[in-house]
Coordinates of C-alpha atoms in Angstrom, one line a residue:
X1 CA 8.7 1.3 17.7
X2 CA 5.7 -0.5 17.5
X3 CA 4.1 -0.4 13.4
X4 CA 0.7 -1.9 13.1
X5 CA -1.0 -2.7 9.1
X6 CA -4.9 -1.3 10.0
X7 CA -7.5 -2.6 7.6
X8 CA -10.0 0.5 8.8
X9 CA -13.4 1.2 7.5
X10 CA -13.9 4.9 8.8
X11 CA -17.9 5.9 9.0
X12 CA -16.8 9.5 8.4
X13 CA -14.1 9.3 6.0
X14 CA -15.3 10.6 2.3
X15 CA -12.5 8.9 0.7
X16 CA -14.0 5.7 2.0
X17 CA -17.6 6.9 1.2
X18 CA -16.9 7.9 -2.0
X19 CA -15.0 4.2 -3.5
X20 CA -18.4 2.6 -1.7
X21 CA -20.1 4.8 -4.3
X22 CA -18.0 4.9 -7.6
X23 CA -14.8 2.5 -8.7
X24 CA -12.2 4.2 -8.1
X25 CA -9.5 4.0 -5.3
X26 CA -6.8 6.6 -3.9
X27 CA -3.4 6.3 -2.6
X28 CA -1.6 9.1 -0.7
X29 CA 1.6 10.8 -1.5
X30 CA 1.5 13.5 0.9
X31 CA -0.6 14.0 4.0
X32 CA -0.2 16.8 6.8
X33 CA -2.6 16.7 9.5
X34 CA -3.5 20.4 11.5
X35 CA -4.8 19.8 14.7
X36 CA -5.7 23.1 15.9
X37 CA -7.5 23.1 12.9
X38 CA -8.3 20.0 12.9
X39 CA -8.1 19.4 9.1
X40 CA -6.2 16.7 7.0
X41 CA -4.6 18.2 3.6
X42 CA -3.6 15.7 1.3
X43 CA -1.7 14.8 -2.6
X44 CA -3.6 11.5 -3.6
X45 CA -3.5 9.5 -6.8
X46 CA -6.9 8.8 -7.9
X47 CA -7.3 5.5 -10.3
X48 CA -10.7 4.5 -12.0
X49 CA -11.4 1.8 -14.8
X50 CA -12.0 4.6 -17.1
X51 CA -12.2 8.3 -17.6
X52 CA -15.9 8.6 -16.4
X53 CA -15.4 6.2 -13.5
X54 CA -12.9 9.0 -12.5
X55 CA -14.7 11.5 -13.2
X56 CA -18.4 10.7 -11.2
X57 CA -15.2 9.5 -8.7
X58 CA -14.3 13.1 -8.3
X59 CA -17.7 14.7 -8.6
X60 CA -18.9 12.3 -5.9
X61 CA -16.1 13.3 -3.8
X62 CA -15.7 17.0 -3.5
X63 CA -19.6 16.5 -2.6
X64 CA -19.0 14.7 0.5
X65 CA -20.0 16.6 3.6
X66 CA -16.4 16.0 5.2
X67 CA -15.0 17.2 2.5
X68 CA -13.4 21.0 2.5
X69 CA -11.5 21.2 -0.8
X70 CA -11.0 18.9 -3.7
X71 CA -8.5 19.9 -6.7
X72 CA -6.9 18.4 -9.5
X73 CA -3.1 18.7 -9.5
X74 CA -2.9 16.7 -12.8
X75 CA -4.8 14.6 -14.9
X76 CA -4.0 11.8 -17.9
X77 CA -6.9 9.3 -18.8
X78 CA -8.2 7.2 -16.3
X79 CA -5.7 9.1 -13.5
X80 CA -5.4 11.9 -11.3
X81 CA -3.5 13.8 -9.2
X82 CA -5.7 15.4 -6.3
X83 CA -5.1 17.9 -3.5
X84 CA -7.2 17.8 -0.7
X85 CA -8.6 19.0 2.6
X86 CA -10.7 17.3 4.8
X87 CA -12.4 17.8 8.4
X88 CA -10.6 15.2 10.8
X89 CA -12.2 12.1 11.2
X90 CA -12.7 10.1 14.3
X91 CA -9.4 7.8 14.0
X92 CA -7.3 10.6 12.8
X93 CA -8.4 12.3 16.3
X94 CA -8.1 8.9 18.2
X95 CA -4.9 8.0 17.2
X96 CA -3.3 11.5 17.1
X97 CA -4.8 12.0 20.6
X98 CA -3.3 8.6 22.1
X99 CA 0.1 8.9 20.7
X100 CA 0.1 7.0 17.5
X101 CA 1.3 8.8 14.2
X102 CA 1.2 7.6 10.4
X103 CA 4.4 5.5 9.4
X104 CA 3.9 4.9 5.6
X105 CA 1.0 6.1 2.8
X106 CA -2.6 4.6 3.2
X107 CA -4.4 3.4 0.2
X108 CA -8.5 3.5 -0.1
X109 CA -10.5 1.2 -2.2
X110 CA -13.7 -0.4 -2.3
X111 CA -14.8 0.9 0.5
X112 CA -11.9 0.0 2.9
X113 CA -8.8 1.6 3.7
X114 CA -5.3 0.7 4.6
X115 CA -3.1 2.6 7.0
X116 CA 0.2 2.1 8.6
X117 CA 0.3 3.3 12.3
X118 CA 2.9 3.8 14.8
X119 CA 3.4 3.7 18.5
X120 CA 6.1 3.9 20.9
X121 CA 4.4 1.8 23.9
X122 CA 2.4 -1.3 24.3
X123 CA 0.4 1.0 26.3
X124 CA -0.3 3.4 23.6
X125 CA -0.9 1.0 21.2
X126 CA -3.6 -0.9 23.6
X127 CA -5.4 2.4 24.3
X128 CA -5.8 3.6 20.8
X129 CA -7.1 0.5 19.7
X130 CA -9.7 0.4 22.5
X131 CA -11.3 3.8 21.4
X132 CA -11.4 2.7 17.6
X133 CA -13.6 0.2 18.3
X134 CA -16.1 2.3 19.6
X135 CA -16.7 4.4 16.3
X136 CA -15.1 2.6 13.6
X137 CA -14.6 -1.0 12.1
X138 CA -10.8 -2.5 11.4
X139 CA -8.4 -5.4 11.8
X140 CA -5.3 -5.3 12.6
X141 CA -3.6 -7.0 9.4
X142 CA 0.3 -7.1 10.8
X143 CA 1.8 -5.5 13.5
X144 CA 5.8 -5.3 13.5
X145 CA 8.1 -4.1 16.3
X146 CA 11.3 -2.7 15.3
X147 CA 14.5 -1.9 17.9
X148 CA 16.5 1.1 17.3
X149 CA 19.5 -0.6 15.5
X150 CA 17.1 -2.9 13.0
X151 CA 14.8 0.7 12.7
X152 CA 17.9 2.6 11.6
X153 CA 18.7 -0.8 9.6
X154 CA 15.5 -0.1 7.9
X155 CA 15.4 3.2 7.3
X156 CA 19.3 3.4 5.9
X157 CA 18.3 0.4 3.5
X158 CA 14.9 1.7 2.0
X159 CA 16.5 3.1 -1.5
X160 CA 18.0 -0.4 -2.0
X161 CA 14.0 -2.1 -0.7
X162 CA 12.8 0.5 -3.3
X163 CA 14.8 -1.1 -6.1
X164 CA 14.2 -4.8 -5.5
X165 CA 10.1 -3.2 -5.2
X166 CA 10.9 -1.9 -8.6
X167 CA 12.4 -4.7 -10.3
X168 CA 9.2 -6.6 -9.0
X169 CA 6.8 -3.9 -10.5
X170 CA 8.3 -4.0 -13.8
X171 CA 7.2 -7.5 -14.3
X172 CA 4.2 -8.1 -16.8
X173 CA 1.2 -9.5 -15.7
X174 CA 2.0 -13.0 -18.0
X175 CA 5.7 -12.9 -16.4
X176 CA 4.0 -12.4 -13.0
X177 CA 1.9 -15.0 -13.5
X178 CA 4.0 -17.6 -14.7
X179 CA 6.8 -17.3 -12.1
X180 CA 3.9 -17.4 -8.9
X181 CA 2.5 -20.6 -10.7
X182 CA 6.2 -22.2 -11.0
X183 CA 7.0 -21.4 -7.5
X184 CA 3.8 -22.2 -6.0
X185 CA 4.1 -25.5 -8.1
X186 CA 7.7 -26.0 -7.0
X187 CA 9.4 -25.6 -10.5
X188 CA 12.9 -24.3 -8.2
X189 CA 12.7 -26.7 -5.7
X190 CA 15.4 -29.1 -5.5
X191 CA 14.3 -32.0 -7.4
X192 CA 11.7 -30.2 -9.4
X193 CA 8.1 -30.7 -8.7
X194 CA 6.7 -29.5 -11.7
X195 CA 8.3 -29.3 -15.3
X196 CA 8.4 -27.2 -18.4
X197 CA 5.8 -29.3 -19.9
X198 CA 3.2 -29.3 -17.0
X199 CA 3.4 -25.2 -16.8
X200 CA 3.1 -24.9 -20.6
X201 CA -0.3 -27.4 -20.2
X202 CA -1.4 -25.4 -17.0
X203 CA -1.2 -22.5 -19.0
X204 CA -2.0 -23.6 -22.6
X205 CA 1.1 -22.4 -24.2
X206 CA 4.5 -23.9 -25.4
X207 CA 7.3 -24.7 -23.8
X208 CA 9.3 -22.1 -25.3
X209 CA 6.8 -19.7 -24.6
X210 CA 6.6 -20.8 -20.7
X211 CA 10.4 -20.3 -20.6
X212 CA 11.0 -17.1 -21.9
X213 CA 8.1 -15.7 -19.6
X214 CA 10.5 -17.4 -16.4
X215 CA 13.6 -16.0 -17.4
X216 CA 12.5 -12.6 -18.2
X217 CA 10.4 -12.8 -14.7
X218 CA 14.1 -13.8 -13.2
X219 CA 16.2 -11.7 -15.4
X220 CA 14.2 -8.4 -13.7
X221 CA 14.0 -9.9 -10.4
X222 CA 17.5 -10.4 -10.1
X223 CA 18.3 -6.9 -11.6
X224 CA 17.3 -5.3 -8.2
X225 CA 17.9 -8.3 -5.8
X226 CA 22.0 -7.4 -7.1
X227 CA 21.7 -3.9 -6.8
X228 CA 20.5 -4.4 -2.9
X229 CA 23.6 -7.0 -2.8
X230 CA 25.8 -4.7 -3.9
X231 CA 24.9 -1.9 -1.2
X232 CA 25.5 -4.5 1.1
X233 CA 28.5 -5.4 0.1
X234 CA 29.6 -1.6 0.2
X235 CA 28.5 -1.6 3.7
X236 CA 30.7 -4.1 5.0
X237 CA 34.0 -2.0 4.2

């Protein structure tokens, strides 16, 4: 299996039209595509900066000219849960038409989206990125190719990826931004590059301060890292 990371800038997308437009951005939960009809119906999580951002957001989207339906499932200040159906765009077509399929959820914001796209050849992958040039604008940000055993590898071990993901999430902006400066500054290399002191002037706080940040940062981090370790560990019996 061949997975490719597409940066994509559709010309006929109205999720893509519509965060040109208005700050806000969408991220799918749930997307089934209908060929015969040739429709896309979709659960999205709309974000703005604030509750008007999402609202002209909305408005601005269920006027597109693509767009068939636009609901709200949910809604709790400056978030929303959507359901939608859209007409198919070019790349859907392209890429449903040459083989390809959607592997993961696809995010849309500022104008660009982000999709994760499949392919079982070399052949099918070369052809469907041949016709998407012609109508649309993208770059290929990754592109991965997975062998049955490390596929099923992947697929068997994505609750335990999930948890590490959340332990990372759960961080605070401050934690997350004092353990990238550390490690970027080489704080856990072996001798240190950077000390206590220098990250508490970098960031204009004490040294206590600095420290507790790090080992709550690590204490969270670790939390999932050992809960993928220990699946492992059950594995191996």
């Amino acid at each position: 299996m061949i997975d490719l990371d597409i940066d994509m800038r559709q010309y006929d997308c109205p999720f893509i039209d519509t965060t040109d437009d208005v700050d806000i951005a969408f991220s799918a939960v749930q997307w089934q595509l209908d060929t015969d009809d040739e429709k896309l119906e979709t659960r999205l999580i709309a974000r703005a900066d604030s509750v008007g951002a999402l609202e002209n957001g909305l408005h601005t989207l269920r006027d597109h000219s693509n767009m068939t339906d636009c609901y709200v499932l949910s809604k709790r200040g400056n978030v929303a849960q959507i359901g939608t159906t859209i007409e198919e765009t070019n790349a859907m077509r392209t890429i449903q038409r040459n083989g390809g399929y959607i592997t993961g959820p696809f995010q849309i914001e500022n104008g660009r989206e982000h999709w994760r796209v499949g392919f079982d050849s070399d052949e099918d992958e070369d052809h469907t990125l041949a016709e998407l040039e012609r109508h649309n604008e993208f770059n290929v940000e990754d592109r991965d190719q997975f062998g049955p055993t490390a596929l099923f590898d992947l697929l068997d071990n994505s609750s335990s990826a999930m948890r590490l993901l959340e332990g990372c999430r759960s961080l605070t902006e401050t934690e997350r931004e004092t353990f990238r400066i550390a490690s970027q500054n080489g704080y856990y290399e072996t001798p240190r590059e950077t000390t206590l002191g220098e990250l508490a002037d970098h960031f204009d706080i004490s040294k206590t301060a600095v420290s507790m940040n790090l080992r709550r940062s690590e204490r969270k981090i670790l939390q999932g890292a050992l809960s993928v370790l220990d699946d492992i560990d059950d594995e191996s019996f």
